[in-house]
mmCIF file of C-alpha atoms in Angstrom:
data_model
loop_
_atom_site.group_PDB
_atom_site.id
_atom_site.type_symbol
_atom_site.label_atom_id
_atom_site.label_comp_id
_atom_site.label_asym_id
_atom_site.label_seq_id
_atom_site.Cartn_x
_atom_site.Cartn_y
_atom_site.Cartn_z
ATOM 1 C CA UNK A 1 -75.709 -23.726 -18.616
ATOM 2 C CA UNK A 2 -75.086 -21.002 -16.272
ATOM 3 C CA UNK A 3 -76.654 -21.949 -12.783
ATOM 4 C CA UNK A 4 -77.446 -19.112 -10.409
ATOM 5 C CA UNK A 5 -75.711 -19.891 -6.560
ATOM 6 C CA UNK A 6 -76.112 -18.283 -3.340
ATOM 7 C CA UNK A 7 -72.836 -18.330 -1.115
ATOM 8 C CA UNK A 8 -72.969 -17.275 2.431
ATOM 9 C CA UNK A 9 -71.639 -17.410 5.506
ATOM 10 C CA UNK A 10 -74.799 -17.940 7.972
ATOM 11 C CA UNK A 11 -74.282 -18.167 12.534
ATOM 12 C CA UNK A 12 -76.747 -21.078 13.763
ATOM 13 C CA UNK A 13 -79.407 -18.636 14.589
ATOM 14 C CA UNK A 14 -79.536 -17.331 11.232
ATOM 15 C CA UNK A 15 -77.489 -14.751 10.954
ATOM 16 C CA UNK A 16 -75.647 -13.489 7.977
ATOM 17 C CA UNK A 17 -74.700 -10.134 9.764
ATOM 18 C CA UNK A 18 -74.541 -9.279 13.234
ATOM 19 C CA UNK A 19 -75.769 -6.572 15.423
ATOM 20 C CA UNK A 20 -74.759 -2.384 14.869
ATOM 21 C CA UNK A 21 -74.227 -3.548 11.104
ATOM 22 C CA UNK A 22 -72.114 -0.550 9.170
ATOM 23 C CA UNK A 23 -69.435 1.410 7.296
ATOM 24 C CA UNK A 24 -67.510 1.297 10.323
ATOM 25 C CA UNK A 25 -68.113 -2.465 11.139
ATOM 26 C CA UNK A 26 -69.767 -4.142 7.974
ATOM 27 C CA UNK A 27 -70.726 -7.272 9.432
ATOM 28 C CA UNK A 28 -71.483 -6.005 12.860
ATOM 29 C CA UNK A 29 -70.595 -7.573 16.070
ATOM 30 C CA UNK A 30 -69.227 -10.552 15.897
ATOM 31 C CA UNK A 31 -68.206 -10.998 11.975
ATOM 32 C CA UNK A 32 -65.195 -12.134 12.632
ATOM 33 C CA UNK A 33 -66.452 -15.554 13.985
ATOM 34 C CA UNK A 34 -69.017 -15.839 10.676
ATOM 35 C CA UNK A 35 -65.958 -15.607 8.315
ATOM 36 C CA UNK A 36 -63.361 -17.484 9.983
ATOM 37 C CA UNK A 37 -63.641 -20.402 8.258
ATOM 38 C CA UNK A 38 -61.708 -18.526 5.341
ATOM 39 C CA UNK A 39 -58.832 -17.174 7.503
ATOM 40 C CA UNK A 40 -57.911 -17.727 10.424
ATOM 41 C CA UNK A 41 -59.344 -21.137 10.647
ATOM 42 C CA UNK A 42 -58.747 -22.418 7.362
ATOM 43 C CA UNK A 43 -58.417 -26.141 6.780
ATOM 44 C CA UNK A 44 -57.039 -27.611 3.317
ATOM 45 C CA UNK A 45 -61.178 -28.330 3.076
ATOM 46 C CA UNK A 46 -62.439 -24.785 3.897
ATOM 47 C CA UNK A 47 -59.573 -23.708 1.093
ATOM 48 C CA UNK A 48 -61.107 -26.321 -1.579
ATOM 49 C CA UNK A 49 -65.239 -24.797 -0.560
ATOM 50 C CA UNK A 50 -63.611 -21.098 -1.431
ATOM 51 C CA UNK A 51 -61.461 -22.382 -4.610
ATOM 52 C CA UNK A 52 -64.063 -24.357 -6.093
ATOM 53 C CA UNK A 53 -66.520 -21.406 -5.564
ATOM 54 C CA UNK A 54 -64.629 -18.668 -7.335
ATOM 55 C CA UNK A 55 -63.414 -21.886 -9.693
ATOM 56 C CA UNK A 56 -67.268 -21.456 -11.038
ATOM 57 C CA UNK A 57 -68.476 -17.830 -10.651
ATOM 58 C CA UNK A 58 -68.082 -15.514 -13.877
ATOM 59 C CA UNK A 59 -70.223 -12.878 -11.991
ATOM 60 C CA UNK A 60 -70.967 -11.523 -9.131
ATOM 61 C CA UNK A 61 -74.240 -10.154 -7.975
ATOM 62 C CA UNK A 62 -74.231 -8.445 -4.498
ATOM 63 C CA UNK A 63 -76.918 -5.336 -3.112
ATOM 64 C CA UNK A 64 -76.858 -1.930 -2.598
ATOM 65 C CA UNK A 65 -75.713 -2.095 1.091
ATOM 66 C CA UNK A 66 -73.471 -5.334 1.074
ATOM 67 C CA UNK A 67 -70.998 -3.013 -1.782
ATOM 68 C CA UNK A 68 -71.388 0.283 0.454
ATOM 69 C CA UNK A 69 -70.266 -1.317 3.362
ATOM 70 C CA UNK A 70 -67.809 -3.576 2.021
ATOM 71 C CA UNK A 71 -66.134 -1.262 -0.936
ATOM 72 C CA UNK A 72 -64.187 0.743 1.802
ATOM 73 C CA UNK A 73 -62.764 -2.898 3.564
ATOM 74 C CA UNK A 74 -62.226 -4.923 0.181
ATOM 75 C CA UNK A 75 -59.707 -1.967 -1.053
ATOM 76 C CA UNK A 76 -58.051 -1.596 -4.648
ATOM 77 C CA UNK A 77 -57.661 -4.383 -6.217
ATOM 78 C CA UNK A 78 -60.832 -6.237 -4.581
ATOM 79 C CA UNK A 79 -60.712 -9.513 -3.368
ATOM 80 C CA UNK A 80 -63.244 -10.402 -6.214
ATOM 81 C CA UNK A 81 -60.064 -12.315 -8.717
ATOM 82 C CA UNK A 82 -61.301 -9.812 -11.332
ATOM 83 C CA UNK A 83 -64.499 -10.980 -11.443
ATOM 84 C CA UNK A 84 -67.046 -8.854 -12.649
ATOM 85 C CA UNK A 85 -69.474 -7.114 -9.620
ATOM 86 C CA UNK A 86 -72.462 -6.061 -10.764
ATOM 87 C CA UNK A 87 -74.630 -4.399 -7.586
ATOM 88 C CA UNK A 88 -78.129 -4.042 -6.929
ATOM 89 C CA UNK A 89 -79.100 -0.518 -6.511
ATOM 90 C CA UNK A 90 -81.876 2.314 -7.267
ATOM 91 C CA UNK A 91 -79.271 5.143 -8.009
ATOM 92 C CA UNK A 92 -78.045 5.193 -11.189
ATOM 93 C CA UNK A 93 -73.607 5.220 -11.095
ATOM 94 C CA UNK A 94 -71.161 5.260 -12.861
ATOM 95 C CA UNK A 95 -69.297 2.192 -13.387
ATOM 96 C CA UNK A 96 -66.284 1.704 -11.401
ATOM 97 C CA UNK A 97 -63.383 0.236 -12.801
ATOM 98 C CA UNK A 98 -60.914 -0.903 -10.243
ATOM 99 C CA UNK A 99 -56.938 -2.276 -10.472
ATOM 100 C CA UNK A 100 -56.523 -5.719 -11.215
ATOM 101 C CA UNK A 101 -59.649 -6.050 -13.424
ATOM 102 C CA UNK A 102 -62.845 -5.783 -11.422
ATOM 103 C CA UNK A 103 -65.234 -3.758 -12.710
ATOM 104 C CA UNK A 104 -68.200 -2.552 -10.120
ATOM 105 C CA UNK A 105 -70.950 -2.142 -12.127
ATOM 106 C CA UNK A 106 -74.592 -0.167 -10.891
ATOM 107 C CA UNK A 107 -77.673 -1.748 -11.894
ATOM 108 C CA UNK A 108 -81.255 -0.128 -11.086
ATOM 109 C CA UNK A 109 -83.707 -2.503 -13.488
ATOM 110 C CA UNK A 110 -84.784 -4.569 -10.531
ATOM 111 C CA UNK A 111 -83.227 -7.970 -10.092
ATOM 112 C CA UNK A 112 -84.197 -9.641 -13.277
ATOM 113 C CA UNK A 113 -82.495 -7.244 -15.409
ATOM 114 C CA UNK A 114 -79.144 -7.679 -12.755
ATOM 115 C CA UNK A 115 -79.421 -11.631 -13.271
ATOM 116 C CA UNK A 116 -79.311 -10.952 -17.310
ATOM 117 C CA UNK A 117 -76.499 -8.807 -17.512
ATOM 118 C CA UNK A 118 -74.927 -10.861 -14.600
ATOM 119 C CA UNK A 119 -75.422 -14.072 -16.918
ATOM 120 C CA UNK A 120 -74.241 -12.524 -19.636
ATOM 121 C CA UNK A 121 -70.974 -11.576 -18.393
ATOM 122 C CA UNK A 122 -70.906 -14.814 -16.604
ATOM 123 C CA UNK A 123 -70.540 -16.961 -19.791
ATOM 124 C CA UNK A 124 -70.612 -19.975 -19.567
ATOM 125 C CA UNK A 125 -69.175 -20.088 -16.161
ATOM 126 C CA UNK A 126 -72.401 -19.406 -13.379
ATOM 127 C CA UNK A 127 -73.567 -16.423 -11.667
ATOM 128 C CA UNK A 128 -72.986 -16.100 -7.714
ATOM 129 C CA UNK A 129 -74.737 -14.170 -5.510
ATOM 130 C CA UNK A 130 -72.779 -13.582 -2.633
ATOM 131 C CA UNK A 131 -75.357 -11.210 -0.763
ATOM 132 C CA UNK A 132 -76.181 -9.388 1.558
ATOM 133 C CA UNK A 133 -80.023 -11.157 2.804
ATOM 134 C CA UNK A 134 -82.046 -8.949 1.219
ATOM 135 C CA UNK A 135 -80.758 -9.549 -1.970
ATOM 136 C CA UNK A 136 -80.321 -13.532 -1.204
ATOM 137 C CA UNK A 137 -84.303 -13.312 -0.261
ATOM 138 C CA UNK A 138 -85.248 -11.445 -3.294
ATOM 139 C CA UNK A 139 -83.651 -13.939 -5.702
ATOM 140 C CA UNK A 140 -84.795 -17.299 -3.288
ATOM 141 C CA UNK A 141 -88.642 -15.576 -3.182
ATOM 142 C CA UNK A 142 -88.196 -14.942 -7.063
ATOM 143 C CA UNK A 143 -87.345 -18.603 -8.148
ATOM 144 C CA UNK A 144 -84.440 -17.610 -9.645
ATOM 145 C CA UNK A 145 -81.717 -19.789 -7.659
ATOM 146 C CA UNK A 146 -81.070 -22.429 -8.535
ATOM 147 C CA UNK A 147 -78.294 -23.905 -5.533
ATOM 148 C CA UNK A 148 -77.830 -22.265 -2.270
ATOM 149 C CA UNK A 149 -74.366 -23.373 -0.380
ATOM 150 C CA UNK A 150 -74.607 -21.995 3.281
ATOM 151 C CA UNK A 151 -71.788 -22.267 5.326
ATOM 152 C CA UNK A 152 -73.432 -22.815 9.139
ATOM 153 C CA UNK A 153 -71.047 -21.382 11.816
ATOM 154 C CA UNK A 154 -71.511 -22.930 15.020
ATOM 155 C CA UNK A 155 -71.937 -19.550 16.792
ATOM 156 C CA UNK A 156 -75.267 -17.798 18.060
ATOM 157 C CA UNK A 157 -74.908 -14.151 16.984
ATOM 158 C CA UNK A 158 -77.905 -13.821 18.970
ATOM 159 C CA UNK A 159 -79.047 -10.548 15.933
ATOM 160 C CA UNK A 160 -77.905 -8.602 13.497
ATOM 161 C CA UNK A 161 -79.777 -9.852 10.098
ATOM 162 C CA UNK A 162 -81.034 -13.127 9.209
ATOM 163 C CA UNK A 163 -81.374 -14.886 5.837
ATOM 164 C CA UNK A 164 -83.609 -16.764 5.672
ATOM 165 C CA UNK A 165 -86.739 -14.730 6.901
ATOM 166 C CA UNK A 166 -89.638 -13.176 5.254
ATOM 167 C CA UNK A 167 -89.896 -16.318 2.934
ATOM 168 C CA UNK A 168 -92.746 -17.384 0.374
ATOM 169 C CA UNK A 169 -91.684 -20.765 1.347
ATOM 170 C CA UNK A 170 -93.841 -22.497 -0.859
ATOM 171 C CA UNK A 171 -92.549 -21.638 -4.263
ATOM 172 C CA UNK A 172 -89.337 -23.156 -2.352
ATOM 173 C CA UNK A 173 -88.324 -27.198 -2.273
ATOM 174 C CA UNK A 174 -84.925 -28.051 -0.859
ATOM 175 C CA UNK A 175 -82.767 -30.648 -1.600
ATOM 176 C CA UNK A 176 -79.729 -31.384 0.222
ATOM 177 C CA UNK A 177 -76.462 -32.078 -2.623
ATOM 178 C CA UNK A 178 -73.700 -32.493 0.088
ATOM 179 C CA UNK A 179 -72.210 -31.308 3.230
ATOM 180 C CA UNK A 180 -68.477 -30.589 4.449
ATOM 181 C CA UNK A 181 -67.882 -30.672 8.413
ATOM 182 C CA UNK A 182 -64.974 -28.176 8.859
ATOM 183 C CA UNK A 183 -63.982 -27.239 12.769
ATOM 184 C CA UNK A 184 -65.289 -23.675 11.802
ATOM 185 C CA UNK A 185 -68.242 -24.671 9.737
ATOM 186 C CA UNK A 186 -70.447 -27.390 7.871
ATOM 187 C CA UNK A 187 -70.825 -26.471 4.186
ATOM 188 C CA UNK A 188 -74.228 -27.649 3.595
ATOM 189 C CA UNK A 189 -74.911 -27.764 -0.528
ATOM 190 C CA UNK A 190 -78.477 -27.474 -1.426
ATOM 191 C CA UNK A 191 -79.584 -27.456 -4.609
ATOM 192 C CA UNK A 192 -83.229 -25.602 -5.034
ATOM 193 C CA UNK A 193 -86.204 -26.345 -7.275
ATOM 194 C CA UNK A 194 -89.642 -25.343 -7.314
ATOM 195 C CA UNK A 195 -92.926 -26.884 -6.648
ATOM 196 C CA UNK A 196 -94.611 -27.984 -9.481
ATOM 197 C CA UNK A 197 -98.080 -25.822 -8.768
ATOM 198 C CA UNK A 198 -96.076 -22.740 -8.656
ATOM 199 C CA UNK A 199 -93.876 -23.252 -11.983
ATOM 200 C CA UNK A 200 -97.309 -23.745 -13.791
ATOM 201 C CA UNK A 201 -98.568 -20.187 -12.572
ATOM 202 C CA UNK A 202 -95.154 -18.481 -13.182
ATOM 203 C CA UNK A 203 -95.545 -15.785 -15.881
ATOM 204 C CA UNK A 204 -93.082 -17.292 -18.024
ATOM 205 C CA UNK B 1 -72.185 -37.156 35.544
ATOM 206 C CA UNK B 2 -75.520 -36.473 33.874
ATOM 207 C CA UNK B 3 -76.067 -34.305 31.425
ATOM 208 C CA UNK B 4 -78.666 -31.872 30.174
ATOM 209 C CA UNK B 5 -78.823 -32.436 26.517
ATOM 210 C CA UNK B 6 -81.466 -30.473 23.792
ATOM 211 C CA UNK B 7 -82.485 -32.771 21.443
ATOM 212 C CA UNK B 8 -84.846 -30.803 18.603
ATOM 213 C CA UNK B 9 -85.584 -30.869 14.911
ATOM 214 C CA UNK B 10 -85.053 -27.415 13.339
ATOM 215 C CA UNK B 11 -85.770 -26.253 9.895
ATOM 216 C CA UNK B 12 -83.121 -24.466 7.497
ATOM 217 C CA UNK B 13 -84.806 -21.374 8.389
ATOM 218 C CA UNK B 14 -84.745 -21.971 12.282
ATOM 219 C CA UNK B 15 -88.475 -23.572 13.376
ATOM 220 C CA UNK B 16 -89.364 -26.302 14.993
ATOM 221 C CA UNK B 17 -92.721 -25.322 14.269
ATOM 222 C CA UNK B 18 -94.732 -24.327 11.605
ATOM 223 C CA UNK B 19 -97.266 -21.666 11.475
ATOM 224 C CA UNK B 20 -100.474 -22.349 12.744
ATOM 225 C CA UNK B 21 -99.857 -24.408 15.449
ATOM 226 C CA UNK B 22 -102.274 -26.236 17.856
ATOM 227 C CA UNK B 23 -104.569 -28.446 19.045
ATOM 228 C CA UNK B 24 -105.744 -30.167 16.327
ATOM 229 C CA UNK B 25 -102.253 -29.679 14.254
ATOM 230 C CA UNK B 26 -99.645 -29.638 17.224
ATOM 231 C CA UNK B 27 -96.399 -29.082 14.819
ATOM 232 C CA UNK B 28 -98.020 -26.342 12.680
ATOM 233 C CA UNK B 29 -98.611 -26.967 8.893
ATOM 234 C CA UNK B 30 -95.699 -28.578 7.593
ATOM 235 C CA UNK B 31 -95.108 -30.483 10.491
ATOM 236 C CA UNK B 32 -94.089 -33.639 9.065
ATOM 237 C CA UNK B 33 -91.233 -32.469 6.769
ATOM 238 C CA UNK B 34 -89.744 -31.761 10.719
ATOM 239 C CA UNK B 35 -89.825 -35.256 11.598
ATOM 240 C CA UNK B 36 -89.857 -37.029 8.570
ATOM 241 C CA UNK B 37 -86.377 -38.526 9.337
ATOM 242 C CA UNK B 38 -88.323 -40.851 12.608
ATOM 243 C CA UNK B 39 -90.615 -42.133 9.918
ATOM 244 C CA UNK B 40 -91.406 -42.452 6.505
ATOM 245 C CA UNK B 41 -87.445 -41.429 5.848
ATOM 246 C CA UNK B 42 -85.828 -42.690 8.110
ATOM 247 C CA UNK B 43 -82.452 -44.461 7.399
ATOM 248 C CA UNK B 44 -80.252 -46.764 9.838
ATOM 249 C CA UNK B 45 -78.190 -44.062 10.645
ATOM 250 C CA UNK B 46 -81.273 -41.612 11.102
ATOM 251 C CA UNK B 47 -82.699 -44.948 13.289
ATOM 252 C CA UNK B 48 -79.560 -45.103 15.328
ATOM 253 C CA UNK B 49 -79.209 -41.413 15.734
ATOM 254 C CA UNK B 50 -83.120 -41.661 17.890
ATOM 255 C CA UNK B 51 -81.555 -45.090 19.811
ATOM 256 C CA UNK B 52 -78.860 -43.545 21.033
ATOM 257 C CA UNK B 53 -80.611 -40.496 22.273
ATOM 258 C CA UNK B 54 -83.466 -42.519 24.536
ATOM 259 C CA UNK B 55 -80.368 -44.746 25.381
ATOM 260 C CA UNK B 56 -78.710 -41.961 27.225
ATOM 261 C CA UNK B 57 -81.883 -40.066 28.116
ATOM 262 C CA UNK B 58 -82.897 -40.898 31.928
ATOM 263 C CA UNK B 59 -85.442 -37.940 32.200
ATOM 264 C CA UNK B 60 -87.666 -36.068 29.134
ATOM 265 C CA UNK B 61 -88.588 -32.448 30.622
ATOM 266 C CA UNK B 62 -91.511 -30.093 28.586
ATOM 267 C CA UNK B 63 -93.154 -27.381 28.468
ATOM 268 C CA UNK B 64 -96.294 -26.763 29.052
ATOM 269 C CA UNK B 65 -97.511 -25.633 25.229
ATOM 270 C CA UNK B 66 -95.731 -28.724 23.868
ATOM 271 C CA UNK B 67 -97.552 -30.928 26.390
ATOM 272 C CA UNK B 68 -101.583 -29.603 25.591
ATOM 273 C CA UNK B 69 -100.586 -30.008 22.148
ATOM 274 C CA UNK B 70 -98.969 -33.190 22.441
ATOM 275 C CA UNK B 71 -100.803 -35.211 24.923
ATOM 276 C CA UNK B 72 -103.708 -36.805 22.935
ATOM 277 C CA UNK B 73 -101.846 -37.579 19.547
ATOM 278 C CA UNK B 74 -99.022 -39.577 21.530
ATOM 279 C CA UNK B 75 -101.548 -41.396 23.207
ATOM 280 C CA UNK B 76 -101.813 -43.762 25.976
ATOM 281 C CA UNK B 77 -99.445 -45.851 25.960
ATOM 282 C CA UNK B 78 -97.124 -43.004 24.940
ATOM 283 C CA UNK B 79 -94.180 -42.913 22.833
ATOM 284 C CA UNK B 80 -91.166 -42.267 25.377
ATOM 285 C CA UNK B 81 -90.078 -45.530 26.303
ATOM 286 C CA UNK B 82 -91.508 -45.593 29.706
ATOM 287 C CA UNK B 83 -89.048 -42.760 30.657
ATOM 288 C CA UNK B 84 -90.705 -39.617 33.388
ATOM 289 C CA UNK B 85 -91.324 -36.339 31.726
ATOM 290 C CA UNK B 86 -91.367 -33.717 33.511
ATOM 291 C CA UNK B 87 -93.659 -30.736 32.522
ATOM 292 C CA UNK B 88 -92.669 -26.914 33.519
ATOM 293 C CA UNK B 89 -95.892 -25.669 33.818
ATOM 294 C CA UNK B 90 -97.217 -22.058 36.122
ATOM 295 C CA UNK B 91 -100.877 -24.282 37.119
ATOM 296 C CA UNK B 92 -101.041 -26.897 39.682
ATOM 297 C CA UNK B 93 -101.892 -30.265 38.423
ATOM 298 C CA UNK B 94 -101.895 -33.730 39.902
ATOM 299 C CA UNK B 95 -99.377 -36.566 38.267
ATOM 300 C CA UNK B 96 -100.821 -38.405 35.237
ATOM 301 C CA UNK B 97 -99.530 -42.114 35.484
ATOM 302 C CA UNK B 98 -99.824 -43.486 31.720
ATOM 303 C CA UNK B 99 -100.087 -46.883 30.810
ATOM 304 C CA UNK B 100 -96.857 -48.916 30.379
ATOM 305 C CA UNK B 101 -95.156 -46.762 32.768
ATOM 306 C CA UNK B 102 -94.867 -43.031 31.478
ATOM 307 C CA UNK B 103 -95.443 -40.941 34.474
ATOM 308 C CA UNK B 104 -95.901 -36.665 34.075
ATOM 309 C CA UNK B 105 -95.373 -34.653 36.608
ATOM 310 C CA UNK B 106 -95.901 -31.193 36.475
ATOM 311 C CA UNK B 107 -93.823 -28.650 38.426
ATOM 312 C CA UNK B 108 -94.804 -24.903 38.646
ATOM 313 C CA UNK B 109 -91.763 -24.212 40.628
ATOM 314 C CA UNK B 110 -89.053 -22.876 37.161
ATOM 315 C CA UNK B 111 -87.104 -24.400 35.054
ATOM 316 C CA UNK B 112 -83.772 -24.818 38.252
ATOM 317 C CA UNK B 113 -86.398 -26.613 40.098
ATOM 318 C CA UNK B 114 -87.631 -28.727 36.898
ATOM 319 C CA UNK B 115 -84.263 -29.782 36.155
ATOM 320 C CA UNK B 116 -83.599 -31.171 39.673
ATOM 321 C CA UNK B 117 -86.176 -33.010 40.054
ATOM 322 C CA UNK B 118 -85.627 -34.613 36.017
ATOM 323 C CA UNK B 119 -81.562 -34.733 37.040
ATOM 324 C CA UNK B 120 -82.855 -37.090 40.519
ATOM 325 C CA UNK B 121 -85.379 -39.200 38.198
ATOM 326 C CA UNK B 122 -82.979 -39.648 35.719
ATOM 327 C CA UNK B 123 -80.298 -41.070 38.276
ATOM 328 C CA UNK B 124 -77.007 -41.834 36.402
ATOM 329 C CA UNK B 125 -78.681 -41.353 33.094
ATOM 330 C CA UNK B 126 -79.116 -37.697 30.754
ATOM 331 C CA UNK B 127 -81.684 -35.390 31.473
ATOM 332 C CA UNK B 128 -83.416 -34.734 27.902
ATOM 333 C CA UNK B 129 -85.091 -31.051 26.699
ATOM 334 C CA UNK B 130 -86.990 -32.126 23.930
ATOM 335 C CA UNK B 131 -88.678 -28.463 23.673
ATOM 336 C CA UNK B 132 -90.884 -26.680 23.062
ATOM 337 C CA UNK B 133 -88.950 -23.584 21.797
ATOM 338 C CA UNK B 134 -89.561 -21.622 24.945
ATOM 339 C CA UNK B 135 -88.227 -23.974 27.435
ATOM 340 C CA UNK B 136 -85.417 -24.858 25.417
ATOM 341 C CA UNK B 137 -84.251 -21.348 24.951
ATOM 342 C CA UNK B 138 -84.924 -20.766 28.769
ATOM 343 C CA UNK B 139 -82.287 -23.283 29.523
ATOM 344 C CA UNK B 140 -79.957 -22.176 26.969
ATOM 345 C CA UNK B 141 -79.815 -18.945 28.055
ATOM 346 C CA UNK B 142 -79.991 -19.828 32.013
ATOM 347 C CA UNK B 143 -76.524 -21.575 30.741
ATOM 348 C CA UNK B 144 -77.914 -25.037 32.348
ATOM 349 C CA UNK B 145 -77.803 -26.559 28.653
ATOM 350 C CA UNK B 146 -74.498 -29.244 28.105
ATOM 351 C CA UNK B 147 -75.674 -30.185 24.914
ATOM 352 C CA UNK B 148 -77.609 -29.720 21.441
ATOM 353 C CA UNK B 149 -78.320 -31.555 18.760
ATOM 354 C CA UNK B 150 -80.306 -30.428 16.341
ATOM 355 C CA UNK B 151 -81.710 -32.084 13.945
ATOM 356 C CA UNK B 152 -81.448 -29.598 10.763
ATOM 357 C CA UNK B 153 -83.860 -30.379 8.072
ATOM 358 C CA UNK B 154 -83.533 -28.886 4.415
ATOM 359 C CA UNK B 155 -86.524 -27.174 4.480
ATOM 360 C CA UNK B 156 -87.843 -24.274 4.490
ATOM 361 C CA UNK B 157 -91.145 -23.083 6.027
ATOM 362 C CA UNK B 158 -91.481 -19.726 6.064
ATOM 363 C CA UNK B 159 -93.158 -19.272 9.702
ATOM 364 C CA UNK B 160 -94.024 -20.410 12.845
ATOM 365 C CA UNK B 161 -92.180 -20.709 16.121
ATOM 366 C CA UNK B 162 -87.988 -20.002 16.303
ATOM 367 C CA UNK B 163 -85.552 -22.048 18.576
ATOM 368 C CA UNK B 164 -82.873 -19.944 18.317
ATOM 369 C CA UNK B 165 -84.065 -16.487 18.862
ATOM 370 C CA UNK B 166 -84.599 -14.169 22.076
ATOM 371 C CA UNK B 167 -81.162 -15.414 22.908
ATOM 372 C CA UNK B 168 -78.271 -13.992 25.372
ATOM 373 C CA UNK B 169 -75.577 -15.392 23.303
ATOM 374 C CA UNK B 170 -72.522 -13.666 25.033
ATOM 375 C CA UNK B 171 -73.324 -16.511 28.124
ATOM 376 C CA UNK B 172 -73.213 -18.979 24.878
ATOM 377 C CA UNK B 173 -70.199 -20.540 23.423
ATOM 378 C CA UNK B 174 -71.059 -23.372 21.311
ATOM 379 C CA UNK B 175 -68.735 -26.644 20.189
ATOM 380 C CA UNK B 176 -69.346 -28.908 17.219
ATOM 381 C CA UNK B 177 -68.881 -32.273 18.214
ATOM 382 C CA UNK B 178 -70.776 -34.130 15.883
ATOM 383 C CA UNK B 179 -72.266 -34.290 12.233
ATOM 384 C CA UNK B 180 -74.089 -37.189 10.808
ATOM 385 C CA UNK B 181 -75.923 -36.402 7.509
ATOM 386 C CA UNK B 182 -78.985 -38.781 6.216
ATOM 387 C CA UNK B 183 -81.072 -38.225 3.715
ATOM 388 C CA UNK B 184 -83.440 -36.146 5.751
ATOM 389 C CA UNK B 185 -81.374 -34.229 8.081
ATOM 390 C CA UNK B 186 -77.919 -33.318 8.958
ATOM 391 C CA UNK B 187 -77.640 -33.967 12.763
ATOM 392 C CA UNK B 188 -75.578 -31.578 14.608
ATOM 393 C CA UNK B 189 -74.194 -31.923 18.044
ATOM 394 C CA UNK B 190 -72.665 -29.236 19.998
ATOM 395 C CA UNK B 191 -71.337 -28.856 23.535
ATOM 396 C CA UNK B 192 -72.579 -25.813 25.193
ATOM 397 C CA UNK B 193 -69.152 -24.109 27.011
ATOM 398 C CA UNK B 194 -70.165 -20.863 29.641
ATOM 399 C CA UNK B 195 -67.444 -17.967 28.660
ATOM 400 C CA UNK B 196 -64.850 -17.526 31.475
ATOM 401 C CA UNK B 197 -66.359 -14.062 31.782
ATOM 402 C CA UNK B 198 -69.356 -15.725 32.743
ATOM 403 C CA UNK B 199 -69.249 -18.218 34.497
ATOM 404 C CA UNK B 200 -67.080 -16.225 37.052
ATOM 405 C CA UNK B 201 -69.684 -13.306 37.789
ATOM 406 C CA UNK B 202 -72.846 -17.020 38.396
ATOM 407 C CA UNK B 203 -74.665 -16.797 41.062
ATOM 408 C CA UNK B 204 -73.598 -20.482 42.096
#
């Protein structure tokens, strides 16, 4: 069955984007250190974690802000291995087919509608929520995530955008299912369970 | 040489104390889950991590707030294996010798003076900073920590006191030196290095 997984790199002090983020500097100050496990510091184990993520993913969901600051540096063709990418936004916008097969689709009907479209596109594969923090938190708080993979990076950014903030934790129970340590990251995987008390009240 | 190490349990969302902390509830809501690796969920590997920490430590430093909310539940004799405990505070107070050998000593002259006293008491062993968040941050920001061991707990508390907040990260570089995974915790050990640029400006 299709799972919904969050995949994101986070500093030890909890930031997924450094300070002074913007179009000029998509990940803010110190962005290099958060993602270095995919680039200069990549080991075979890091490469394996990344390859697994692409392999399991049938569609990508992301927030408008991540798209806006990312679309230019991602270039064309973008680095999404031709996966369909759904962007949650409030402003309707026409699909953007890119070279190489990636299509950016804009969804204005909210996180559940976005997930429904992504699920349909993913087929038997999983839906990957790849950021940013705001969208990730919305799915986490809504109890719609099945799994989180947090690449914990041994740096202190001291500022920026926190991932695990403004949570309603009574709805969230985690179970750590895997830890892989590499020089540049601790790849922590969790399954996300909902508390029984919350589930029974959920308007399903 | 004596090292100064921080040892503390932190939730995945960065809290070392849950919400609603106070004398009645020293670690706030959900305190049980943050420290369960030392109690009901303790495995041999967790016990080993804890034993190592006691073994290396010759003196303990803590903040006034941690002492105030902890002193009653710690009872007498307190669970510090007879280590001398130095409490940083603004109000002078007489030493409190406890049964079994632990002596609580109150230091009003600031973090450097507290560290100096603890170093002297520790002899060839290390000084352990065992909390709370405020004191830990002061030592981290002042560049006085040599090592951090963070027991990362796979829970989301959603509120409380954050450890790694209000940092001045340009002075702090981390190197992860060990990771031990147990069912209830990921025991992450880091050495703390200072940047050369900062060191050269340090008023030593």
